[in-house]
Coordinates of C-alpha atoms and ligand atoms in Angstrom, one line a residue:
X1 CA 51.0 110.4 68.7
X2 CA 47.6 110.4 67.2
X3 CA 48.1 111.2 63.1
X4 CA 44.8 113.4 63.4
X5 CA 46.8 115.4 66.0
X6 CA 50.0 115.4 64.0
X7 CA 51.1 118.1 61.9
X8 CA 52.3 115.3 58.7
X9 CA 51.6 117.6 55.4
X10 CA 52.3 114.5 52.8
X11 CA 52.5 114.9 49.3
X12 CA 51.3 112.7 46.8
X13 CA 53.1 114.7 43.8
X14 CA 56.5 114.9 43.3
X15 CA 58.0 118.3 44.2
X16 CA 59.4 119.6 40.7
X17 CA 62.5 121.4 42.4
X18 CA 63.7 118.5 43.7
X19 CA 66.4 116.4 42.0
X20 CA 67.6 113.7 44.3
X21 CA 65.1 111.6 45.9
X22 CA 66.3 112.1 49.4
X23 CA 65.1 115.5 48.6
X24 CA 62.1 114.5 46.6
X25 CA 61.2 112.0 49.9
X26 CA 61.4 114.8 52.5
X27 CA 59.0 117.1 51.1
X28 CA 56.7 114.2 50.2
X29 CA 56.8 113.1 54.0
X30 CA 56.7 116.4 55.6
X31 CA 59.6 116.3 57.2
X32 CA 61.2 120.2 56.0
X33 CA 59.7 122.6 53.9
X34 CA 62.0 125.7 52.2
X35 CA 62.0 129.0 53.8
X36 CA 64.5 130.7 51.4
X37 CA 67.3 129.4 49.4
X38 CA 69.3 126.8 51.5
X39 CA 67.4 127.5 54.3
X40 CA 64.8 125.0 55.7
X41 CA 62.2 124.8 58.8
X42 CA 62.1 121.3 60.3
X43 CA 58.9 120.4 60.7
X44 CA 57.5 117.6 63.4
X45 CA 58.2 114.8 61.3
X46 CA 61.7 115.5 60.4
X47 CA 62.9 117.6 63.3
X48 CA 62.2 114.0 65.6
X49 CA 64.6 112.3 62.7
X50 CA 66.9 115.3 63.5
X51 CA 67.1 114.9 66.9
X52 CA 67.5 111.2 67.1
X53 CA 70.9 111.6 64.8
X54 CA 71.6 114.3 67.1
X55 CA 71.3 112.3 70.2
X56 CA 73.2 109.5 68.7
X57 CA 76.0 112.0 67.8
X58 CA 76.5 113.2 71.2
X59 CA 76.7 109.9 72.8
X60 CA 79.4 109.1 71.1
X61 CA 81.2 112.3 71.8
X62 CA 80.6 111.4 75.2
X63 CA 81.8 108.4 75.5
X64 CA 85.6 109.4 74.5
X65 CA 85.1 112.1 77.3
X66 CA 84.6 115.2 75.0
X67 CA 83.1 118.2 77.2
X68 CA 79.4 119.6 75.4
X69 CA 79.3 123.2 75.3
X70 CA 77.6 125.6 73.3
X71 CA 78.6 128.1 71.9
X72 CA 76.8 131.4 70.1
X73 CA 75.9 131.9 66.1
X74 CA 76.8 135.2 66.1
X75 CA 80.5 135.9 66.1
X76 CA 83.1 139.3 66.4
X77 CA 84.7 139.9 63.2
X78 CA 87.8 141.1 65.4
X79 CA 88.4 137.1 66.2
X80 CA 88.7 136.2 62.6
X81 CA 90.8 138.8 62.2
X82 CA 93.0 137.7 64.5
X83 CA 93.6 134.5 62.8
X84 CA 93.4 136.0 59.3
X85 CA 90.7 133.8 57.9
X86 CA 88.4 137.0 58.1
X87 CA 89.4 137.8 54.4
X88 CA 90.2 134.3 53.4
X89 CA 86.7 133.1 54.3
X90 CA 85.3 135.1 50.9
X91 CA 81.6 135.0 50.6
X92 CA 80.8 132.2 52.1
X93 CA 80.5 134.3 55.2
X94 CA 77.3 136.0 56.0
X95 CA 78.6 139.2 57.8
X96 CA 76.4 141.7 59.7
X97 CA 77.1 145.1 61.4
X98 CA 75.1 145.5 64.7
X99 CA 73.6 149.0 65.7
X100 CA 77.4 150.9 66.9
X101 CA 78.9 149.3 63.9
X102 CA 80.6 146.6 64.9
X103 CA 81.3 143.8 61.9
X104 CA 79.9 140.4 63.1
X105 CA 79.2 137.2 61.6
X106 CA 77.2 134.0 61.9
X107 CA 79.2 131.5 62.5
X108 CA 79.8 129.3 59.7
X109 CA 82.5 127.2 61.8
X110 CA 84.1 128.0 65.5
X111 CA 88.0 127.5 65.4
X112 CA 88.3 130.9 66.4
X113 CA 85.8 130.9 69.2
X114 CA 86.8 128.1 70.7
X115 CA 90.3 128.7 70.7
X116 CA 89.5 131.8 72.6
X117 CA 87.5 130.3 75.2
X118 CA 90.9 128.1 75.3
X119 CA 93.2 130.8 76.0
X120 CA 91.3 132.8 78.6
X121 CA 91.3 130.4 80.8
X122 CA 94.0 127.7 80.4
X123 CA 97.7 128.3 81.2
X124 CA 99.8 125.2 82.3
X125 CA 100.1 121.9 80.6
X126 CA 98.1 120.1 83.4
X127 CA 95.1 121.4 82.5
X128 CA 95.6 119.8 79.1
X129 CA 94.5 117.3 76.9
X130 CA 91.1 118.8 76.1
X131 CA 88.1 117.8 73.9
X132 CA 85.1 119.7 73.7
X133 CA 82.1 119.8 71.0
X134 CA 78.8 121.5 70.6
X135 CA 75.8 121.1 67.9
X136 CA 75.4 124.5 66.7
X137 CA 73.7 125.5 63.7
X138 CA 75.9 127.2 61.0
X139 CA 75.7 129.5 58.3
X140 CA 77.5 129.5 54.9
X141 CA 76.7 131.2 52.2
X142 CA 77.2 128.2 49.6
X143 CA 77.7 129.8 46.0
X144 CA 74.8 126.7 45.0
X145 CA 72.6 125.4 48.1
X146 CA 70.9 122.3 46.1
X147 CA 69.9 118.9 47.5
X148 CA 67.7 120.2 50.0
X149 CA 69.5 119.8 53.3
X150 CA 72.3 117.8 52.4
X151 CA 73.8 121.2 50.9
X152 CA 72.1 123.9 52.4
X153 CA 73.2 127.7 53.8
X154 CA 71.9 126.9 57.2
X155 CA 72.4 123.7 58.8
X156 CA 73.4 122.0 62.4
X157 CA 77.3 120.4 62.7
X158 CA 78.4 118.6 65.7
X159 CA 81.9 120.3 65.8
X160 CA 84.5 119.3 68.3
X161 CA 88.1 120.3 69.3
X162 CA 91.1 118.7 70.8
X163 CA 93.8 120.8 72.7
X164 CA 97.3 118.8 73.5
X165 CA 100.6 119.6 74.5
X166 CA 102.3 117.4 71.9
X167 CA 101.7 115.9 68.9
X168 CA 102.0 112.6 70.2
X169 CA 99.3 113.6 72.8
X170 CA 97.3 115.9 69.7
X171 CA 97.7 112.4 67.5
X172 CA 96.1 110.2 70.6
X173 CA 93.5 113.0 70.2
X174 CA 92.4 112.4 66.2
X175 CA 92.3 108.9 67.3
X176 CA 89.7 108.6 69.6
X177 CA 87.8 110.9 67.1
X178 CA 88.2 108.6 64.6
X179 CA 86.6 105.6 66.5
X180 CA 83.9 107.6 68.0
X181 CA 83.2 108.7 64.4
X182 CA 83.3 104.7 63.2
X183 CA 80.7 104.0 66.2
X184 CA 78.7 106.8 65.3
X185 CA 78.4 106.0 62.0
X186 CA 77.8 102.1 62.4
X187 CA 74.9 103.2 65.4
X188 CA 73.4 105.1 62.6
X189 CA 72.9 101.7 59.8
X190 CA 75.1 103.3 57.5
X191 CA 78.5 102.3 56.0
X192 CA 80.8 105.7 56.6
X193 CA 84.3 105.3 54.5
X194 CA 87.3 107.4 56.3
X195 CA 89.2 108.3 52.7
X196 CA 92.5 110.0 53.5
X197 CA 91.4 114.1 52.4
X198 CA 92.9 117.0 51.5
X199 CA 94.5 119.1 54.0
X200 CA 94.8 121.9 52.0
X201 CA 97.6 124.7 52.6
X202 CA 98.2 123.4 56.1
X203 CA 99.7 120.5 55.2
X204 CA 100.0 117.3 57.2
X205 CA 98.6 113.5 56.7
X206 CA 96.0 113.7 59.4
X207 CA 92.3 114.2 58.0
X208 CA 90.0 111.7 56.7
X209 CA 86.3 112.8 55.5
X210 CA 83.8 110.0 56.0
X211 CA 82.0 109.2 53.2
X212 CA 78.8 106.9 52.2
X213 CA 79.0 105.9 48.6
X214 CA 76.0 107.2 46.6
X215 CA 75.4 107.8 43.2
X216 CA 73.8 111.1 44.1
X217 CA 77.1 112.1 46.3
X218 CA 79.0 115.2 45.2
X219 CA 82.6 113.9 45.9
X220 CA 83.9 111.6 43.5
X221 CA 85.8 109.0 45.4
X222 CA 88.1 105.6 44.8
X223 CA 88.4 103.1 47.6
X224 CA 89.0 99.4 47.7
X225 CA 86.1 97.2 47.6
X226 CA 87.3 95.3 50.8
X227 CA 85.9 98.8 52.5
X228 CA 82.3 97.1 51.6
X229 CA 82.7 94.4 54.2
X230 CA 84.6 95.8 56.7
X231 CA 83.5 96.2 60.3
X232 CA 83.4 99.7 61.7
X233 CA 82.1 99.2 65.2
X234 CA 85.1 99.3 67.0
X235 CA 84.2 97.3 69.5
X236 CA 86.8 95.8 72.2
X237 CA 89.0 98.8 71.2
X238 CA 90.6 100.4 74.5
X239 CA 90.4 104.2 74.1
X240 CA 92.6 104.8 77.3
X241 CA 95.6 102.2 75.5
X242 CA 97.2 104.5 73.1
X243 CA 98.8 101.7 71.1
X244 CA 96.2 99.5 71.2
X245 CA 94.2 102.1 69.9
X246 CA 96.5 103.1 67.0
X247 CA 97.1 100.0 66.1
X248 CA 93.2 99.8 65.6
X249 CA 93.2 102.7 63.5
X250 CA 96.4 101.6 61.4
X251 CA 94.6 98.3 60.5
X252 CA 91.3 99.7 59.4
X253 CA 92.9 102.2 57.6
X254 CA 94.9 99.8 55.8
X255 CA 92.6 99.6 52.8
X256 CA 92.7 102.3 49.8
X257 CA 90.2 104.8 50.0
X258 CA 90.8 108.7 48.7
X259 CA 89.0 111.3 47.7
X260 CA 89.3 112.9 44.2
X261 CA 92.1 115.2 45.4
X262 CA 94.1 113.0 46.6
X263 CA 93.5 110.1 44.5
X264 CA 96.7 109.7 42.3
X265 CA 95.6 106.4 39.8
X266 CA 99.7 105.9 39.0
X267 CA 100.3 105.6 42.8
X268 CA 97.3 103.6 43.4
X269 CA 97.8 99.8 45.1
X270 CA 94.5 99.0 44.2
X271 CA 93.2 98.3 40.4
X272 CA 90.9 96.5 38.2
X273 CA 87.4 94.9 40.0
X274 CA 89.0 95.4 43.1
X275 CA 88.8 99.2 43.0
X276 CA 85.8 101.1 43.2
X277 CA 85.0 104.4 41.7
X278 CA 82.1 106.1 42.9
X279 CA 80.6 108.8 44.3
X280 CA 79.8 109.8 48.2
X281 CA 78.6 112.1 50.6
X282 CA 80.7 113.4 53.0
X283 CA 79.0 113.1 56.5
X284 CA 81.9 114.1 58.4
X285 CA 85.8 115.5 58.7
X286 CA 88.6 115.2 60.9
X287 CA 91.2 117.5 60.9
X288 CA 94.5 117.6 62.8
X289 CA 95.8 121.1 62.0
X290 CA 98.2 121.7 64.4
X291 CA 99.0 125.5 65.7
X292 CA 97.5 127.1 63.1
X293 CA 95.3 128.8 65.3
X294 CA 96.4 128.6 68.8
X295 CA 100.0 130.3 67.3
X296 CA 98.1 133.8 66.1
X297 CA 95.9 133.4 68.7
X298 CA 98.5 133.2 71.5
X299 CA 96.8 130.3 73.1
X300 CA 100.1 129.2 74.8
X301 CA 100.5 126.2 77.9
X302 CA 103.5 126.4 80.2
X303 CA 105.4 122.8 79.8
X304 CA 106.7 121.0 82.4
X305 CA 110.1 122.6 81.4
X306 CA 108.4 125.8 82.2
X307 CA 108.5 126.7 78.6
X308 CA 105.7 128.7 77.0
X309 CA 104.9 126.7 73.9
X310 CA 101.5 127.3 71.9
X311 CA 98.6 123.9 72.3
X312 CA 98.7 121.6 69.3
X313 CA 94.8 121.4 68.0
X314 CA 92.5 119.3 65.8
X315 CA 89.2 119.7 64.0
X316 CA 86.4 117.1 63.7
X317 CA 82.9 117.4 61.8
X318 CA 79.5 116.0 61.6
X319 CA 76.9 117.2 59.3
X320 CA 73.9 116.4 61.6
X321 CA 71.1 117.7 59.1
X322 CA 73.3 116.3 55.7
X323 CA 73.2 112.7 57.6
X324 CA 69.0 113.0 57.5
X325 CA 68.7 113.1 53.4
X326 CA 72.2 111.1 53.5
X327 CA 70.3 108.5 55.4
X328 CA 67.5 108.1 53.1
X329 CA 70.0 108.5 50.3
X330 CA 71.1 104.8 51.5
X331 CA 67.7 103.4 52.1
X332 CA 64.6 104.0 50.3
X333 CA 62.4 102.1 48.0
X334 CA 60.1 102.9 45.4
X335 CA 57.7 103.6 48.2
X336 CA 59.3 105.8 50.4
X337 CA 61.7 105.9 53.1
X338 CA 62.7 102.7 55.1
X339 CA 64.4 104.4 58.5
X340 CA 67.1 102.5 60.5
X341 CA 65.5 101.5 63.7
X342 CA 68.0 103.9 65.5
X343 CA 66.9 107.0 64.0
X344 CA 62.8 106.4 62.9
X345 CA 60.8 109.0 64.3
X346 CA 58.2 106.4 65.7
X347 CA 58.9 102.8 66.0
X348 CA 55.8 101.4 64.9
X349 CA 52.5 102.9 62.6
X350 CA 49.6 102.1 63.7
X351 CA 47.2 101.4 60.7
X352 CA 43.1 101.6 61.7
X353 CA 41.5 100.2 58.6
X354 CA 38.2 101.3 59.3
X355 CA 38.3 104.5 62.1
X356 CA 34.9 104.6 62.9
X357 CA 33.9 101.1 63.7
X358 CA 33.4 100.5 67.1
X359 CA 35.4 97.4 67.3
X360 CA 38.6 98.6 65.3
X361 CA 38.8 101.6 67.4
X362 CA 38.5 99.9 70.5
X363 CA 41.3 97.5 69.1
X364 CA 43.2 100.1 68.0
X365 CA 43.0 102.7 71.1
X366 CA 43.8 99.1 73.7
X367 CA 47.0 98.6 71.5
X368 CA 47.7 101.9 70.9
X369 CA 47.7 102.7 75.0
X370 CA 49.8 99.4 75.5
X371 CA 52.5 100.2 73.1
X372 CA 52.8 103.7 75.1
X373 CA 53.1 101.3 78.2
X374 CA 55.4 100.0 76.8
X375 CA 57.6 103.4 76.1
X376 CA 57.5 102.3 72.4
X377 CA 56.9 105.8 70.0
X378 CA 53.8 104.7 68.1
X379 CA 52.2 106.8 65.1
X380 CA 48.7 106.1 65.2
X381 CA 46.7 106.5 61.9
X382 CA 43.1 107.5 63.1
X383 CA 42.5 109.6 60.0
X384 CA 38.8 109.3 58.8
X385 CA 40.2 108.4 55.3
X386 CA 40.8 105.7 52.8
X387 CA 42.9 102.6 53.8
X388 CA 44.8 103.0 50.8
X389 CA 45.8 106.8 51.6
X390 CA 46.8 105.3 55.2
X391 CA 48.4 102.5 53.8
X392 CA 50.5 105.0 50.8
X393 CA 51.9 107.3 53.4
X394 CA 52.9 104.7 56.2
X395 CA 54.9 103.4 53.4
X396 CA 56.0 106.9 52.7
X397 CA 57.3 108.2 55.7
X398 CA 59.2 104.5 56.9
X399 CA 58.9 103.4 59.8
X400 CA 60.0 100.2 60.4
X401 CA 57.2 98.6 62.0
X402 CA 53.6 98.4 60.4
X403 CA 50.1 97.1 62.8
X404 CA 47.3 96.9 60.7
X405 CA 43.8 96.6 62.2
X406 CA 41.2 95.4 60.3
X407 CA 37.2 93.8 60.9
X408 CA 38.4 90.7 59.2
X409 CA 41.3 90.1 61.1
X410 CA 39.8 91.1 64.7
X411 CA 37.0 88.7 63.9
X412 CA 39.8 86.0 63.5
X413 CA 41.8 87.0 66.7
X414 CA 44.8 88.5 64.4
X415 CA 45.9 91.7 63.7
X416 CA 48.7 92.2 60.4
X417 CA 52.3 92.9 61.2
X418 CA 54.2 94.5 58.2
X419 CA 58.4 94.8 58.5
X420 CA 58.9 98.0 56.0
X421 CA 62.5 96.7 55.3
X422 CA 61.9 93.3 54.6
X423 CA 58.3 93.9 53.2
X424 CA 57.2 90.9 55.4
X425 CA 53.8 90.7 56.1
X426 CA 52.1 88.1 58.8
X427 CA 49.1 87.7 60.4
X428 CA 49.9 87.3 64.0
X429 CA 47.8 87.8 67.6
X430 CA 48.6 90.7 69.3
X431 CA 50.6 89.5 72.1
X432 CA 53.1 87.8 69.2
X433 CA 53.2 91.5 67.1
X434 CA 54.1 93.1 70.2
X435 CA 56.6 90.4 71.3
X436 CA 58.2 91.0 67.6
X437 CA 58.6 94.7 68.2
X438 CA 60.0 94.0 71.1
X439 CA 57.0 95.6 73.6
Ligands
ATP1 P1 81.8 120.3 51.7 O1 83.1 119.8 51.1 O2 80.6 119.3 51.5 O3 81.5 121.7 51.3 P2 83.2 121.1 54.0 O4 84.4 120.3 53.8 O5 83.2 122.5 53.6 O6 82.0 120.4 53.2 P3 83.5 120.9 56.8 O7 83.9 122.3 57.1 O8 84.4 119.8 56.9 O9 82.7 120.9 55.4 O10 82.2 120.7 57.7 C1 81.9 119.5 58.5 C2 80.7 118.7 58.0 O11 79.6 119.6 57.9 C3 80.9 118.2 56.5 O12 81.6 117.0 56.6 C4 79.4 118.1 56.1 O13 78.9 116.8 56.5 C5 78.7 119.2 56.8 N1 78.5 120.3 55.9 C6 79.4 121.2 55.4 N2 78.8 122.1 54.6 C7 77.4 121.8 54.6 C8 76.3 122.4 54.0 N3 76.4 123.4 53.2 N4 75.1 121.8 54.2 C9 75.0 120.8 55.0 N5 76.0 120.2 55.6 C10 77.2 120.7 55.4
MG2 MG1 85.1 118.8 54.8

């Protein structure tokens, strides 16, 4: 992408109605700008950022064999009233009346829909256990949208469902969640804390939010510092082994971490320098709840024993847009936004010192066509500007990768290779740049 092409409305000043500088950082970088109140267009910048997370999201879903569907934003009221959360949900619910009359809402979360795409079509216990999941956005009417996205009225969630027979089965279920959630969370650079959550009236031990620790985080949270070092990449775990698998989740869970709620300091094991108290943003939720919907609902299975008995069903939570500011949250400098490799819009900026001068713009068009060989996303600065503008917003908007042509270097054969994380600068030839970004 050429940046004279690009629609990348910077900001030098800082945006006075920001107060946390993930916020502050993605309306300097033109990634979203406010439409209303909690409600944000995702402009080219940060809707590529969006979609990475996305993408990343849904692989993992796939991997523990969880069915993508999608379903609508708009909702019948009837179906919430069939579960009785249509009063319960307050005013957090946007509700609208179409033309004849009819109460509807958008959807600010799909227990309801879900469990009645369940019941229409499943009756026996063979065609159970289930998981399905789609990225929706939602709508909640939040009493304070703030933070830009990380707390807004409209924003995407992966959510997913699991449908047993048991709660052996149901428990398999939240487990395989829980380690696609670990995965997920490691792919994405960022150190997400499972901290055992409240489950509210329902009741139960089974749901853990997933938390990074921020200053800037809204939930105040206590967890041991051995969470710090831990490895959350579940790899050689064997999803189709259910003991093997719970035994994986029993070990990593071993370690005190707990939300305010549930965080009881007589009853905790942990204490001194060895427990942290922090803050964190919660980037996701799992939630074993049970038959609290399929009961009401009548979303029954026929058991082996040819006994009607109503499907056991879980819960589980990504906040897709929260993770983008959460992201930067957890890495940013003075500068701007440093992106995880997994999730930067472009790999590499490309930084033409002097657009204009025959020889840079040669050199910069050959590398600029070889990097797209090369199927590597390349931002290319052509702007007829100042170098230090080009050099203030490459810094801005992070990618991780920095070429900067120059007349000085392409008289000497070299161009300059800058690492944004590292701050590493060489002076390489092509081929070696390339060969470092992995062309
Ligand atoms: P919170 O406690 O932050 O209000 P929640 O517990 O109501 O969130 P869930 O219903 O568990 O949220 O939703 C799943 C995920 O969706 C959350 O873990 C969070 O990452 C995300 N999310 C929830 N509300 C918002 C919001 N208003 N803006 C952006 N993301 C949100
Ligand atoms: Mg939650």
């Amino acid at each position: 992408m050429r940046l004279s092409q690009f629609f990348l409305p910077t900001l030098k000043e800082t945006p006075s109605e920001a107060q946390i500088v993930s916020h502050r950082l993605m309306l300097r970088a033109g990634m979203v700008r406010q439409l209303s109140a909690g409600i944000y267009s995702w402009l080219p910048l940060g809707y590529r950022v969006l979609k990475k997370i996305e993408q990343i999201v849904r692989e993992e879903q796939d991997a523990i064999g969880c069915n993508e569907l999608l379903m609508p934003t708009i909702q019948p009221a009837e179906l919430w009233q069939e579960s009785g959360r249509y009063e319960d949900y307050g005013l957090e619910m946007l509700r609208i009346t179409d033309r004849h009359d009819r109460n509807m809402l958008f959807g600010p979360t799909n227990e309801e829909v879900i469990t009645d795409i369940f019941r229409k079509d499943v009756r026996s216990y063979k065609q159970v256990p289930q998981l399905m999941y789609h990225i929706q956005w939602k709508f909640r009417d939040e009493i304070r949208p703030r933070f830009g996205v990380m707390r807004g009225r409209e924003f995407l969630m992966k959510d997913a469902y699991s449908f047993d027979i048991d709660y052996e089965s149901s428990r398999h279920a939240y487990n395989k969640m829980f380690l696609a959630y670990c995965r997920t969370f490691s792919r994405l650079g960022v150190k997400a804390i499972p901290m055992v959550a409240d489950t509210g009236p329902i009741g139960g031990d089974l749901s853990h939010e997933f938390i990074i620790l921020a200053d800037t985080g809204e939930s105040e949270v206590f967890c041991d510092k051995k969470w710090l070092e831990k490895d959350l990449t579940g790899q050689g775990v064997d999803l189709n082994d259910r003991t093997n698998l719970e035994g994986w989740v029993q070990k990593t869970l071993q370690d005190y971490a707990a939300t305010e709620e549930k965080h009881v300091p007589e009853n905790c094991p942990v204490a001194g320098d060895d427990l942290i108290a922090t803050r964190g943003i919660e980037v996701g939720h799992i939630f074993h709840f049970g038959t609290k919907y399929s009961e009401p609902m009548g979303a029954t299975v026929l058991g082996p024993d040819g006994k009607e008995v109503p499907v056991m069903m879980g819960s589980y939570g990504i906040g897709v847009s929260r993770l983008v500011g959460a992201l930067i949250e957890a890495s940013h400098d003075e500068n701007g936004i440093i992106w995880p490799e997994e999730v930067a819009p472009f790999r590499v900026g490309l930084i033409n010192l002097r657009t204009g001068d025959d020889a840079c713009d040669a050199a910069c068009e050959d590398i600029y066509g070889k990097l797209k060989n090369a199927k590597i996303d390349v931002l290319y600065d052509d702007r007829d500007i100042r170098a230090g503008g080009k050099f203030a917003d490459m810094d801005l908007i992070g990618l991780p990768w920095q070429i900067v042509i120059g007349p000085k270097g392409l008289a000497n054969g070299v161009v300059e290779l800058k690492n944004r994380k590292s701050g590493e600068r060489s002076e390489v030839t092509l081929e070696a740049a390339l060969n470092r970004i992995g062309a």
